[in-house]
Amino acid sequence: MAARTKARKRALDLLFEAEQRGLDPVTLAADRLASGHVPVPQYSLDLVEGVQAHRERIDELLETYSHGWPLDRMPSVDRNLLRIGVFELVWCDDVPDAVAVSEAVGLASELSTDESPAFVNGLLSRLMELKPGLVDS
């Protein structure tokens, strides 16, 4: 598994855990990094911090384009995986769009429901098409 793929998975773990426990994901990531018990790659921290910094806009985009699937109905893994995917698509110029989508789909295949890869692929692909008009911050 490539280093960035591992970092994405670790970021997903942190976002998922923070959501389940009602914690701030950035604080949780910092605590994990400080404890040294579990490795937290820099790219994982970048993703968690970026998702959190743009969370309102990311969630707005997901709500707008996930026709019939409000955020609270999505599996938590999918919701947080999509947040990472949207962050990489819209705000990470060093990540090719196709890679952001492919990585999210791959993690959905590994970690979520049978329907999740198609859902993640469809939603992120749609946002990729609309990307030029999505960046507002």
GROMACS .gro file of N, CA, C and O in nm:
model
  548
    1MET      N    1   0.086  -0.118   0.000
    1MET     CA    2   0.000   0.000   0.000
    1MET      C    3   0.090   0.124   0.000
    1MET      O    4   0.182   0.135   0.080
    2ALA      N    5   0.062   0.217  -0.090
    2ALA     CA    6   0.142   0.340  -0.102
    2ALA      C    7   0.128   0.427   0.023
    2ALA      O    8   0.029   0.419   0.096
    3ALA      N    9   0.229   0.511   0.046
    3ALA     CA   10   0.232   0.595   0.166
    3ALA      C   11   0.109   0.687   0.176
    3ALA      O   12   0.051   0.700   0.283
    4ARG      N   13   0.071   0.749   0.066
    4ARG     CA   14  -0.045   0.839   0.073
    4ARG      C   15  -0.174   0.762   0.093
    4ARG      O   16  -0.266   0.811   0.157
    5THR      N   17  -0.182   0.641   0.040
    5THR     CA   18  -0.301   0.558   0.062
    5THR      C   19  -0.313   0.525   0.211
    5THR      O   20  -0.421   0.536   0.270
    6LYS      N   21  -0.201   0.490   0.272
    6LYS     CA   22  -0.201   0.462   0.417
    6LYS      C   23  -0.238   0.587   0.496
    6LYS      O   24  -0.312   0.579   0.595
    7ALA      N   25  -0.188   0.701   0.452
    7ALA     CA   26  -0.218   0.827   0.521
    7ALA      C   27  -0.367   0.860   0.508
    7ALA      O   28  -0.428   0.908   0.604
    8ARG      N   29  -0.425   0.835   0.393
    8ARG     CA   30  -0.569   0.859   0.376
    8ARG      C   31  -0.650   0.768   0.469
    8ARG      O   32  -0.746   0.811   0.530
    9LYS      N   33  -0.609   0.642   0.477
    9LYS     CA   34  -0.679   0.549   0.564
    9LYS      C   35  -0.668   0.593   0.709
    9LYS      O   36  -0.765   0.590   0.784
   10ARG      N   37  -0.552   0.639   0.749
   10ARG     CA   38  -0.533   0.686   0.888
   10ARG      C   39  -0.617   0.810   0.913
   10ARG      O   40  -0.677   0.825   1.019
   11ALA      N   41  -0.623   0.901   0.817
   11ALA     CA   42  -0.708   1.020   0.830
   11ALA      C   43  -0.854   0.979   0.843
   11ALA      O   44  -0.928   1.034   0.925
   12LEU      N   45  -0.895   0.882   0.763
   12LEU     CA   46  -1.032   0.832   0.772
   12LEU      C   47  -1.059   0.773   0.910
   12LEU      O   48  -1.164   0.799   0.970
   13ASP      N   49  -0.965   0.695   0.961
   13ASP     CA   50  -0.980   0.639   1.096
   13ASP      C   51  -1.000   0.749   1.200
   13ASP      O   52  -1.086   0.738   1.287
   14LEU      N   53  -0.920   0.854   1.190
   14LEU     CA   54  -0.930   0.965   1.285
   14LEU      C   55  -1.062   1.040   1.273
   14LEU      O   56  -1.127   1.070   1.374
   15LEU      N   57  -1.103   1.069   1.151
   15LEU     CA   58  -1.230   1.140   1.131
   15LEU      C   59  -1.348   1.056   1.179
   15LEU      O   60  -1.440   1.106   1.244
   16PHE      N   61  -1.344   0.927   1.149
   16PHE     CA   62  -1.450   0.835   1.191
   16PHE      C   63  -1.456   0.827   1.344
   16PHE      O   64  -1.563   0.840   1.404
   17GLU      N   65  -1.341   0.806   1.406
   17GLU     CA   66  -1.339   0.795   1.552
   17GLU      C   67  -1.386   0.924   1.618
   17GLU      O   68  -1.464   0.921   1.714
   18ALA      N   69  -1.339   1.036   1.569
   18ALA     CA   70  -1.379   1.165   1.627
   18ALA      C   71  -1.530   1.184   1.617
   18ALA      O   72  -1.594   1.228   1.713
   19GLU      N   73  -1.587   1.148   1.503
   19GLU     CA   74  -1.731   1.162   1.486
   19GLU      C   75  -1.807   1.070   1.582
   19GLU      O   76  -1.903   1.112   1.645
   20GLN      N   77  -1.762   0.946   1.593
   20GLN     CA   78  -1.829   0.850   1.679
   20GLN      C   79  -1.821   0.890   1.827
   20GLN      O   80  -1.914   0.866   1.903
   21ARG      N   81  -1.709   0.950   1.865
   21ARG     CA   82  -1.688   0.986   2.005
   21ARG      C   83  -1.725   1.131   2.036
   21ARG      O   84  -1.713   1.174   2.151
   22GLY      N   85  -1.768   1.206   1.936
   22GLY     CA   86  -1.805   1.346   1.958
   22GLY      C   87  -1.686   1.435   1.992
   22GLY      O   88  -1.699   1.528   2.069
   23LEU      N   89  -1.572   1.406   1.931
   23LEU     CA   90  -1.449   1.481   1.957
   23LEU      C   91  -1.412   1.567   1.836
   23LEU      O   92  -1.455   1.540   1.724
   24ASP      N   93  -1.329   1.665   1.861
   24ASP     CA   94  -1.274   1.745   1.752
   24ASP      C   95  -1.167   1.662   1.684
   24ASP      O   96  -1.072   1.615   1.750
   25PRO      N   97  -1.177   1.640   1.553
   25PRO     CA   98  -1.080   1.554   1.485
   25PRO      C   99  -0.937   1.607   1.487
   25PRO      O  100  -0.842   1.529   1.495
   26VAL      N  101  -0.920   1.737   1.482
   26VAL     CA  102  -0.785   1.795   1.483
   26VAL      C  103  -0.719   1.770   1.619
   26VAL      O  104  -0.602   1.732   1.627
   27THR      N  105  -0.796   1.788   1.725
   27THR     CA  106  -0.745   1.762   1.860
   27THR      C  107  -0.711   1.614   1.877
   27THR      O  108  -0.607   1.579   1.932
   28LEU      N  109  -0.800   1.527   1.830
   28LEU     CA  110  -0.776   1.384   1.838
   28LEU      C  111  -0.648   1.347   1.763
   28LEU      O  112  -0.564   1.271   1.814
   29ALA      N  113  -0.630   1.401   1.644
   29ALA     CA  114  -0.510   1.372   1.565
   29ALA      C  115  -0.384   1.420   1.638
   29ALA      O  116  -0.284   1.348   1.643
   30ALA      N  117  -0.390   1.538   1.694
   30ALA     CA  118  -0.275   1.592   1.768
   30ALA      C  119  -0.244   1.506   1.890
   30ALA      O  120  -0.127   1.480   1.920
   31ASP      N  121  -0.348   1.460   1.960
   31ASP     CA  122  -0.328   1.374   2.076
   31ASP      C  123  -0.262   1.242   2.035
   31ASP      O  124  -0.172   1.192   2.103
   32ARG      N  125  -0.308   1.185   1.924
   32ARG     CA  126  -0.250   1.059   1.876
   32ARG      C  127  -0.105   1.078   1.835
   32ARG      O  128  -0.021   0.993   1.860
   33LEU      N  129  -0.078   1.190   1.770
   33LEU     CA  130   0.059   1.218   1.729
   33LEU      C  131   0.149   1.233   1.852
   33LEU      O  132   0.259   1.176   1.857
   34ALA      N  133   0.102   1.305   1.951
   34ALA     CA  134   0.180   1.328   2.073
   34ALA      C  135   0.203   1.199   2.151
   34ALA      O  136   0.310   1.180   2.211
   35SER      N  137   0.106   1.109   2.151
   35SER     CA  138   0.119   0.985   2.228
   35SER      C  139   0.224   0.893   2.167
   35SER      O  140   0.288   0.815   2.239
   36GLY      N  141   0.241   0.898   2.037
   36GLY     CA  142   0.340   0.815   1.970
   36GLY      C  143   0.306   0.668   1.961
   36GLY      O  144   0.383   0.590   1.909
   37HIS      N  145   0.190   0.627   2.012
   37HIS     CA  146   0.151   0.486   2.010
   37HIS      C  147   0.112   0.439   1.870
   37HIS      O  148   0.135   0.325   1.834
   38VAL      N  149   0.050   0.527   1.795
   38VAL     CA  150   0.006   0.495   1.660
   38VAL      C  151   0.068   0.598   1.567
   38VAL      O  152   0.055   0.719   1.590
   39PRO      N  153   0.134   0.554   1.462
   39PRO     CA  154   0.194   0.652   1.370
   39PRO      C  155   0.087   0.735   1.299
   39PRO      O  156  -0.016   0.682   1.257
   40VAL      N  157   0.112   0.864   1.294
   40VAL     CA  158   0.020   0.955   1.224
   40VAL      C  159   0.104   1.032   1.121
   40VAL      O  160   0.174   1.126   1.156
   41PRO      N  161   0.097   0.987   0.996
   41PRO     CA  162   0.175   1.055   0.892
   41PRO      C  163   0.132   1.202   0.876
   41PRO      O  164   0.017   1.238   0.901
   42GLN      N  165   0.226   1.284   0.832
   42GLN     CA  166   0.197   1.426   0.811
   42GLN      C  167   0.079   1.445   0.715
   42GLN      O  168  -0.005   1.532   0.736
   43TYR      N  169   0.071   1.363   0.611
   43TYR     CA  170  -0.040   1.379   0.517
   43TYR      C  171  -0.174   1.349   0.583
   43TYR      O  172  -0.275   1.413   0.550
   44SER      N  173  -0.176   1.258   0.678
   44SER     CA  174  -0.300   1.232   0.753
   44SER      C  175  -0.342   1.357   0.830
   44SER      O  176  -0.459   1.395   0.829
   45LEU      N  177  -0.245   1.420   0.895
   45LEU     CA  178  -0.275   1.545   0.967
   45LEU      C  179  -0.323   1.653   0.872
   45LEU      O  180  -0.419   1.725   0.903
   46ASP      N  181  -0.258   1.663   0.756
   46ASP     CA  182  -0.299   1.763   0.657
   46ASP      C  183  -0.444   1.740   0.614
   46ASP      O  184  -0.521   1.836   0.601
   47LEU      N  185  -0.480   1.614   0.593
   47LEU     CA  186  -0.617   1.582   0.552
   47LEU      C  187  -0.717   1.614   0.662
   47LEU      O  188  -0.821   1.676   0.636
   48VAL      N  189  -0.689   1.572   0.783
   48VAL     CA  190  -0.781   1.598   0.894
   48VAL      C  191  -0.798   1.748   0.914
   48VAL      O  192  -0.911   1.798   0.926
   49GLU      N  193  -0.688   1.821   0.915
   49GLU     CA  194  -0.695   1.966   0.933
   49GLU      C  195  -0.768   2.033   0.817
   49GLU      O  196  -0.849   2.124   0.837
   50GLY      N  197  -0.742   1.988   0.696
   50GLY     CA  198  -0.807   2.046   0.578
   50GLY      C  199  -0.955   2.019   0.575
   50GLY      O  200  -1.036   2.108   0.546
   51VAL      N  201  -0.992   1.894   0.604
   51VAL     CA  202  -1.135   1.860   0.608
   51VAL      C  203  -1.204   1.946   0.714
   51VAL      O  204  -1.312   2.001   0.690
   52GLN      N  205  -1.143   1.958   0.829
   52GLN     CA  206  -1.205   2.035   0.937
   52GLN      C  207  -1.214   2.183   0.901
   52GLN      O  208  -1.315   2.248   0.928
   53ALA      N  209  -1.110   2.237   0.839
   53ALA     CA  210  -1.109   2.379   0.802
   53ALA      C  211  -1.217   2.412   0.699
   53ALA      O  212  -1.272   2.522   0.697
   54HIS      N  213  -1.248   2.316   0.612
   54HIS     CA  214  -1.346   2.339   0.504
   54HIS      C  215  -1.473   2.257   0.524
   54HIS      O  216  -1.552   2.241   0.431
   55ARG      N  217  -1.494   2.208   0.644
   55ARG     CA  218  -1.603   2.114   0.672
   55ARG      C  219  -1.741   2.167   0.632
   55ARG      O  220  -1.820   2.095   0.573
   56GLU      N  221  -1.768   2.291   0.662
   56GLU     CA  222  -1.899   2.347   0.630
   56GLU      C  223  -1.924   2.344   0.479
   56GLU      O  224  -2.030   2.299   0.433
   57ARG      N  225  -1.827   2.388   0.401
   57ARG     CA  226  -1.842   2.389   0.255
   57ARG      C  227  -1.845   2.246   0.199
   57ARG      O  228  -1.924   2.216   0.109
   58ILE      N  229  -1.761   2.159   0.252
   58ILE     CA  230  -1.760   2.020   0.207
   58ILE      C  231  -1.896   1.956   0.231
   58ILE      O  232  -1.953   1.894   0.141
   59ASP      N  233  -1.950   1.972   0.350
   59ASP     CA  234  -2.080   1.912   0.381
   59ASP      C  235  -2.191   1.973   0.296
   59ASP      O  236  -2.283   1.903   0.253
   60GLU      N  237  -2.180   2.101   0.268
   60GLU     CA  238  -2.278   2.167   0.180
   60GLU      C  239  -2.275   2.105   0.041
   60GLU      O  240  -2.379   2.077  -0.019
   61LEU      N  241  -2.155   2.083  -0.011
   61LEU     CA  242  -2.142   2.020  -0.144
   61LEU      C  243  -2.197   1.878  -0.143
   61LEU      O  244  -2.268   1.838  -0.237
   62LEU      N  245  -2.166   1.803  -0.040
   62LEU     CA  246  -2.217   1.665  -0.032
   62LEU      C  247  -2.369   1.664  -0.024
   62LEU      O  248  -2.435   1.585  -0.091
   63GLU      N  249  -2.426   1.749   0.058
   63GLU     CA  250  -2.573   1.756   0.071
   63GLU      C  251  -2.637   1.796  -0.061
   63GLU      O  252  -2.740   1.742  -0.099
   64THR      N  253  -2.576   1.890  -0.131
   64THR     CA  254  -2.632   1.941  -0.256
   64THR      C  255  -2.631   1.837  -0.367
   64THR      O  256  -2.728   1.824  -0.441
   65TYR      N  257  -2.523   1.761  -0.378
   65TYR     CA  258  -2.506   1.673  -0.493
   65TYR      C  259  -2.530   1.524  -0.465
   65TYR      O  260  -2.521   1.444  -0.556
   66SER      N  261  -2.563   1.489  -0.344
   66SER     CA  262  -2.587   1.346  -0.313
   66SER      C  263  -2.736   1.316  -0.316
   66SER      O  264  -2.787   1.251  -0.227
   67HIS      N  265  -2.801   1.359  -0.416
   67HIS     CA  266  -2.945   1.347  -0.437
   67HIS      C  267  -3.009   1.232  -0.359
   67HIS      O  268  -2.980   1.116  -0.384
   68GLY      N  269  -3.094   1.269  -0.265
   68GLY     CA  270  -3.169   1.171  -0.188
   68GLY      C  271  -3.092   1.108  -0.074
   68GLY      O  272  -3.145   1.021  -0.005
   69TRP      N  273  -2.969   1.149  -0.051
   69TRP     CA  274  -2.888   1.093   0.057
   69TRP      C  275  -2.834   1.204   0.145
   69TRP      O  276  -2.720   1.247   0.129
   70PRO      N  277  -2.913   1.250   0.242
   70PRO     CA  278  -2.859   1.350   0.336
   70PRO      C  279  -2.742   1.290   0.414
   70PRO      O  280  -2.731   1.167   0.429
   71LEU      N  281  -2.656   1.375   0.461
   71LEU     CA  282  -2.536   1.328   0.532
   71LEU      C  283  -2.568   1.232   0.646
   71LEU      O  284  -2.498   1.134   0.665
   72ASP      N  285  -2.673   1.260   0.719
   72ASP     CA  286  -2.704   1.174   0.836
   72ASP      C  287  -2.755   1.036   0.796
   72ASP      O  288  -2.760   0.947   0.880
   73ARG      N  289  -2.790   1.014   0.670
   73ARG     CA  290  -2.831   0.882   0.624
   73ARG      C  291  -2.716   0.800   0.566
   73ARG      O  292  -2.729   0.680   0.547
   74MET      N  293  -2.606   0.867   0.536
   74MET     CA  294  -2.490   0.797   0.481
   74MET      C  295  -2.420   0.719   0.592
   74MET      O  296  -2.412   0.766   0.705
   75PRO      N  297  -2.365   0.603   0.558
   75PRO     CA  298  -2.279   0.536   0.656
   75PRO      C  299  -2.165   0.630   0.696
   75PRO      O  300  -2.112   0.704   0.613
   76SER      N  301  -2.127   0.629   0.821
   76SER     CA  302  -2.024   0.718   0.873
   76SER      C  303  -1.892   0.705   0.796
   76SER      O  304  -1.825   0.805   0.769
   77VAL      N  305  -1.857   0.584   0.759
   77VAL     CA  306  -1.733   0.565   0.681
   77VAL      C  307  -1.745   0.638   0.549
   77VAL      O  308  -1.653   0.712   0.509
   78ASP      N  309  -1.856   0.623   0.480
   78ASP     CA  310  -1.875   0.690   0.351
   78ASP      C  311  -1.871   0.841   0.366
   78ASP      O  312  -1.808   0.911   0.287
   79ARG      N  313  -1.941   0.891   0.465
   79ARG     CA  314  -1.949   1.035   0.488
   79ARG      C  315  -1.808   1.094   0.505
   79ARG      O  316  -1.772   1.194   0.444
   80ASN      N  317  -1.727   1.030   0.588
   80ASN     CA  318  -1.593   1.082   0.614
   80ASN      C  319  -1.498   1.058   0.499
   80ASN      O  320  -1.411   1.141   0.471
   81LEU      N  321  -1.515   0.950   0.430
   81LEU     CA  322  -1.436   0.923   0.309
   81LEU      C  323  -1.467   1.026   0.201
   81LEU      O  324  -1.377   1.078   0.134
   82LEU      N  325  -1.594   1.058   0.186
   82LEU     CA  326  -1.633   1.161   0.089
   82LEU      C  327  -1.578   1.297   0.128
   82LEU      O  328  -1.537   1.375   0.041
   83ARG      N  329  -1.574   1.326   0.257
   83ARG     CA  330  -1.517   1.453   0.301
   83ARG      C  331  -1.370   1.463   0.259
   83ARG      O  332  -1.325   1.566   0.210
   84ILE      N  333  -1.297   1.354   0.279
   84ILE     CA  334  -1.156   1.352   0.237
   84ILE      C  335  -1.147   1.369   0.085
   84ILE      O  336  -1.068   1.448   0.035
   85GLY      N  337  -1.229   1.295   0.012
   85GLY     CA  338  -1.228   1.304  -0.133
   85GLY      C  339  -1.259   1.443  -0.185
   85GLY      O  340  -1.192   1.494  -0.275
   86VAL      N  341  -1.360   1.507  -0.127
   86VAL     CA  342  -1.395   1.643  -0.169
   86VAL      C  343  -1.281   1.740  -0.135
   86VAL      O  344  -1.244   1.824  -0.217
   87PHE      N  345  -1.224   1.725  -0.017
   87PHE     CA  346  -1.113   1.813   0.020
   87PHE      C  347  -0.998   1.799  -0.081
   87PHE      O  348  -0.945   1.898  -0.129
   88GLU      N  349  -0.963   1.675  -0.114
   88GLU     CA  350  -0.854   1.656  -0.210
   88GLU      C  351  -0.890   1.709  -0.348
   88GLU      O  352  -0.806   1.771  -0.415
   89LEU      N  353  -1.013   1.687  -0.390
   89LEU     CA  354  -1.057   1.736  -0.522
   89LEU      C  355  -1.050   1.888  -0.532
   89LEU      O  356  -1.000   1.943  -0.630
   90VAL      N  357  -1.103   1.954  -0.432
   90VAL     CA  358  -1.124   2.098  -0.442
   90VAL      C  359  -1.004   2.180  -0.392
   90VAL      O  360  -0.972   2.282  -0.451
   91TRP      N  361  -0.937   2.134  -0.288
   91TRP     CA  362  -0.834   2.217  -0.225
   91TRP      C  363  -0.692   2.163  -0.235
   91TRP      O  364  -0.599   2.232  -0.192
   92CYS      N  365  -0.670   2.045  -0.286
   92CYS     CA  366  -0.534   1.988  -0.294
   92CYS      C  367  -0.487   1.986  -0.439
   92CYS      O  368  -0.509   1.888  -0.511
   93ASP      N  369  -0.419   2.090  -0.480
   93ASP     CA  370  -0.374   2.101  -0.618
   93ASP      C  371  -0.268   1.997  -0.654
   93ASP      O  372  -0.249   1.967  -0.772
   94ASP      N  373  -0.200   1.942  -0.554
   94ASP     CA  374  -0.095   1.844  -0.582
   94ASP      C  375  -0.149   1.702  -0.599
   94ASP      O  376  -0.073   1.611  -0.631
   95VAL      N  377  -0.280   1.683  -0.580
   95VAL     CA  378  -0.341   1.551  -0.598
   95VAL      C  379  -0.425   1.556  -0.726
   95VAL      O  380  -0.522   1.632  -0.734
   96PRO      N  381  -0.390   1.475  -0.825
   96PRO     CA  382  -0.472   1.472  -0.947
   96PRO      C  383  -0.616   1.430  -0.913
   96PRO      O  384  -0.637   1.343  -0.827
   97ASP      N  385  -0.711   1.492  -0.978
   97ASP     CA  386  -0.852   1.464  -0.949
   97ASP      C  387  -0.885   1.315  -0.958
   97ASP      O  388  -0.952   1.259  -0.872
   98ALA      N  389  -0.837   1.251  -1.063
   98ALA     CA  390  -0.866   1.109  -1.082
   98ALA      C  391  -0.809   1.025  -0.969
   98ALA      O  392  -0.868   0.924  -0.929
   99VAL      N  393  -0.695   1.066  -0.914
   99VAL     CA  394  -0.635   0.993  -0.802
   99VAL      C  395  -0.721   1.010  -0.677
   99VAL      O  396  -0.745   0.913  -0.604
  100ALA      N  397  -0.769   1.131  -0.652
  100ALA     CA  398  -0.855   1.154  -0.535
  100ALA      C  399  -0.979   1.065  -0.540
  100ALA      O  400  -1.017   1.003  -0.441
  101VAL      N  401  -1.039   1.056  -0.657
  101VAL     CA  402  -1.159   0.973  -0.674
  101VAL      C  403  -1.123   0.826  -0.660
  101VAL      O  404  -1.188   0.751  -0.586
  102SER      N  405  -1.019   0.783  -0.728
  102SER     CA  406  -0.979   0.643  -0.725
  102SER      C  407  -0.943   0.596  -0.584
  102SER      O  408  -0.982   0.486  -0.542
  103GLU      N  409  -0.870   0.677  -0.511
  103GLU     CA  410  -0.832   0.642  -0.374
  103GLU      C  411  -0.955   0.630  -0.284
  103GLU      O  412  -0.964   0.537  -0.203
  104ALA      N  413  -1.048   0.722  -0.298
  104ALA     CA  414  -1.171   0.716  -0.217
  104ALA      C  415  -1.251   0.591  -0.250
  104ALA      O  416  -1.302   0.522  -0.161
  105VAL      N  417  -1.262   0.559  -0.378
  105VAL     CA  418  -1.336   0.440  -0.420
  105VAL      C  419  -1.268   0.314  -0.367
  105VAL      O  420  -1.333   0.222  -0.318
  106GLY      N  421  -1.136   0.311  -0.373
  106GLY     CA  422  -1.062   0.197  -0.323
  106GLY      C  423  -1.084   0.174  -0.174
  106GLY      O  424  -1.106   0.061  -0.129
  107LEU      N  425  -1.080   0.282  -0.096
  107LEU     CA  426  -1.104   0.269   0.048
  107LEU      C  427  -1.249   0.230   0.076
  107LEU      O  428  -1.276   0.153   0.168
  108ALA      N  429  -1.341   0.282  -0.003
  108ALA     CA  430  -1.482   0.243   0.013
  108ALA      C  431  -1.498   0.093  -0.014
  108ALA      O  432  -1.572   0.024   0.057
  109SER      N  433  -1.429   0.042  -0.114
  109SER     CA  434  -1.436  -0.101  -0.146
  109SER      C  435  -1.383  -0.186  -0.032
  109SER      O  436  -1.436  -0.292  -0.002
  110GLU      N  437  -1.278  -0.137   0.031
  110GLU     CA  438  -1.213  -0.210   0.139
  110GLU      C  439  -1.288  -0.201   0.271
  110GLU      O  440  -1.293  -0.297   0.347
  111LEU      N  441  -1.348  -0.085   0.299
  111LEU     CA  442  -1.394  -0.057   0.434
  111LEU      C  443  -1.545  -0.039   0.452
  111LEU      O  444  -1.591  -0.028   0.566
  112SER      N  445  -1.621  -0.032   0.345
  112SER     CA  446  -1.762   0.002   0.361
  112SER      C  447  -1.852  -0.103   0.296
  112SER      O  448  -1.812  -0.216   0.273
  113THR      N  449  -1.974  -0.063   0.266
  113THR     CA  450  -2.075  -0.156   0.214
  113THR      C  451  -2.051  -0.190   0.068
  113THR      O  452  -1.972  -0.124  -0.001
  114ASP      N  453  -2.121  -0.290   0.019
  114ASP     CA  454  -2.107  -0.329  -0.121
  114ASP      C  455  -2.149  -0.218  -0.217
  114ASP      O  456  -2.098  -0.209  -0.328
  115GLU      N  457  -2.244  -0.136  -0.175
  115GLU     CA  458  -2.294  -0.027  -0.260
  115GLU      C  459  -2.207   0.098  -0.253
  115GLU      O  460  -2.216   0.186  -0.338
  116SER      N  461  -2.123   0.107  -0.152
  116SER     CA  462  -2.047   0.229  -0.128
  116SER      C  463  -1.952   0.269  -0.240
  116SER      O  464  -1.945   0.387  -0.275
  117PRO      N  465  -1.875   0.177  -0.299
  117PRO     CA  466  -1.783   0.221  -0.404
  117PRO      C  467  -1.853   0.292  -0.520
  117PRO      O  468  -1.805   0.396  -0.567
  118ALA      N  469  -1.966   0.241  -0.564
  118ALA     CA  470  -2.039   0.305  -0.674
  118ALA      C  471  -2.092   0.441  -0.631
  118ALA      O  472  -2.088   0.538  -0.708
  119PHE      N  473  -2.142   0.450  -0.509
  119PHE     CA  474  -2.194   0.577  -0.458
  119PHE      C  475  -2.083   0.681  -0.448
  119PHE      O  476  -2.097   0.794  -0.495
  120VAL      N  477  -1.971   0.643  -0.388
  120VAL     CA  478  -1.857   0.733  -0.372
  120VAL      C  479  -1.805   0.776  -0.510
  120VAL      O  480  -1.779   0.894  -0.533
  121ASN      N  481  -1.791   0.680  -0.600
  121ASN     CA  482  -1.743   0.712  -0.734
  121ASN      C  483  -1.838   0.809  -0.805
  121ASN      O  484  -1.793   0.908  -0.865
  122GLY      N  485  -1.966   0.782  -0.801
  122GLY     CA  486  -2.063   0.867  -0.869
  122GLY      C  487  -2.064   1.009  -0.816
  122GLY      O  488  -2.062   1.106  -0.893
  123LEU      N  489  -2.064   1.022  -0.683
  123LEU     CA  490  -2.071   1.155  -0.623
  123LEU      C  491  -1.942   1.234  -0.645
  123LEU      O  492  -1.945   1.350  -0.687
  124LEU      N  493  -1.828   1.172  -0.623
  124LEU     CA  494  -1.702   1.243  -0.644
  124LEU      C  495  -1.677   1.273  -0.792
  124LEU      O  496  -1.624   1.379  -0.825
  125SER      N  497  -1.717   1.183  -0.880
  125SER     CA  498  -1.703   1.209  -1.024
  125SER      C  499  -1.787   1.328  -1.066
  125SER      O  500  -1.744   1.411  -1.147
  126ARG      N  501  -1.906   1.338  -1.012
  126ARG     CA  502  -1.993   1.454  -1.043
  126ARG      C  503  -1.929   1.583  -0.993
  126ARG      O  504  -1.925   1.684  -1.063
  127LEU      N  505  -1.875   1.580  -0.872
  127LEU     CA  506  -1.810   1.699  -0.817
  127LEU      C  507  -1.684   1.733  -0.897
  127LEU      O  508  -1.652   1.851  -0.915
  128MET      N  509  -1.615   1.632  -0.947
  128MET     CA  510  -1.497   1.656  -1.030
  128MET      C  511  -1.537   1.730  -1.158
  128MET      O  512  -1.468   1.823  -1.200
  129GLU      N  513  -1.649   1.691  -1.217
  129GLU     CA  514  -1.698   1.762  -1.337
  129GLU      C  515  -1.731   1.907  -1.307
  129GLU      O  516  -1.711   1.995  -1.392
  130LEU      N  517  -1.784   1.932  -1.189
  130LEU     CA  518  -1.828   2.066  -1.151
  130LEU      C  519  -1.719   2.149  -1.083
  130LEU      O  520  -1.743   2.264  -1.045
  131LYS      N  521  -1.602   2.091  -1.066
  131LYS     CA  522  -1.495   2.151  -0.986
  131LYS      C  523  -1.467   2.299  -1.014
  131LYS      O  524  -1.455   2.376  -0.919
  132PRO      N  525  -1.458   2.342  -1.138
  132PRO     CA  526  -1.425   2.483  -1.159
  132PRO      C  527  -1.523   2.581  -1.090
  132PRO      O  528  -1.481   2.688  -1.049
  133GLY      N  529  -1.646   2.544  -1.074
  133GLY     CA  530  -1.743   2.633  -1.010
  133GLY      C  531  -1.759   2.609  -0.861
  133GLY      O  532  -1.838   2.678  -0.796
  134LEU      N  533  -1.686   2.515  -0.804
  134LEU     CA  534  -1.703   2.480  -0.663
  134LEU      C  535  -1.614   2.556  -0.568
  134LEU      O  536  -1.645   2.569  -0.451
  135VAL      N  537  -1.502   2.603  -0.616
  135VAL     CA  538  -1.405   2.666  -0.528
  135VAL      C  539  -1.452   2.807  -0.496
  135VAL      O  540  -1.461   2.892  -0.583
  136ASP      N  541  -1.483   2.828  -0.369
  136ASP     CA  542  -1.524   2.962  -0.328
  136ASP      C  543  -1.446   3.009  -0.206
  136ASP      O  544  -1.471   3.115  -0.153
  137SER      N  545  -1.357   2.922  -0.161
  137SER     CA  546  -1.274   2.964  -0.047
  137SER      C  547  -1.141   2.894  -0.052
  137SER      O  548  -1.120   2.804  -0.124
   0.00000   0.00000   0.00000
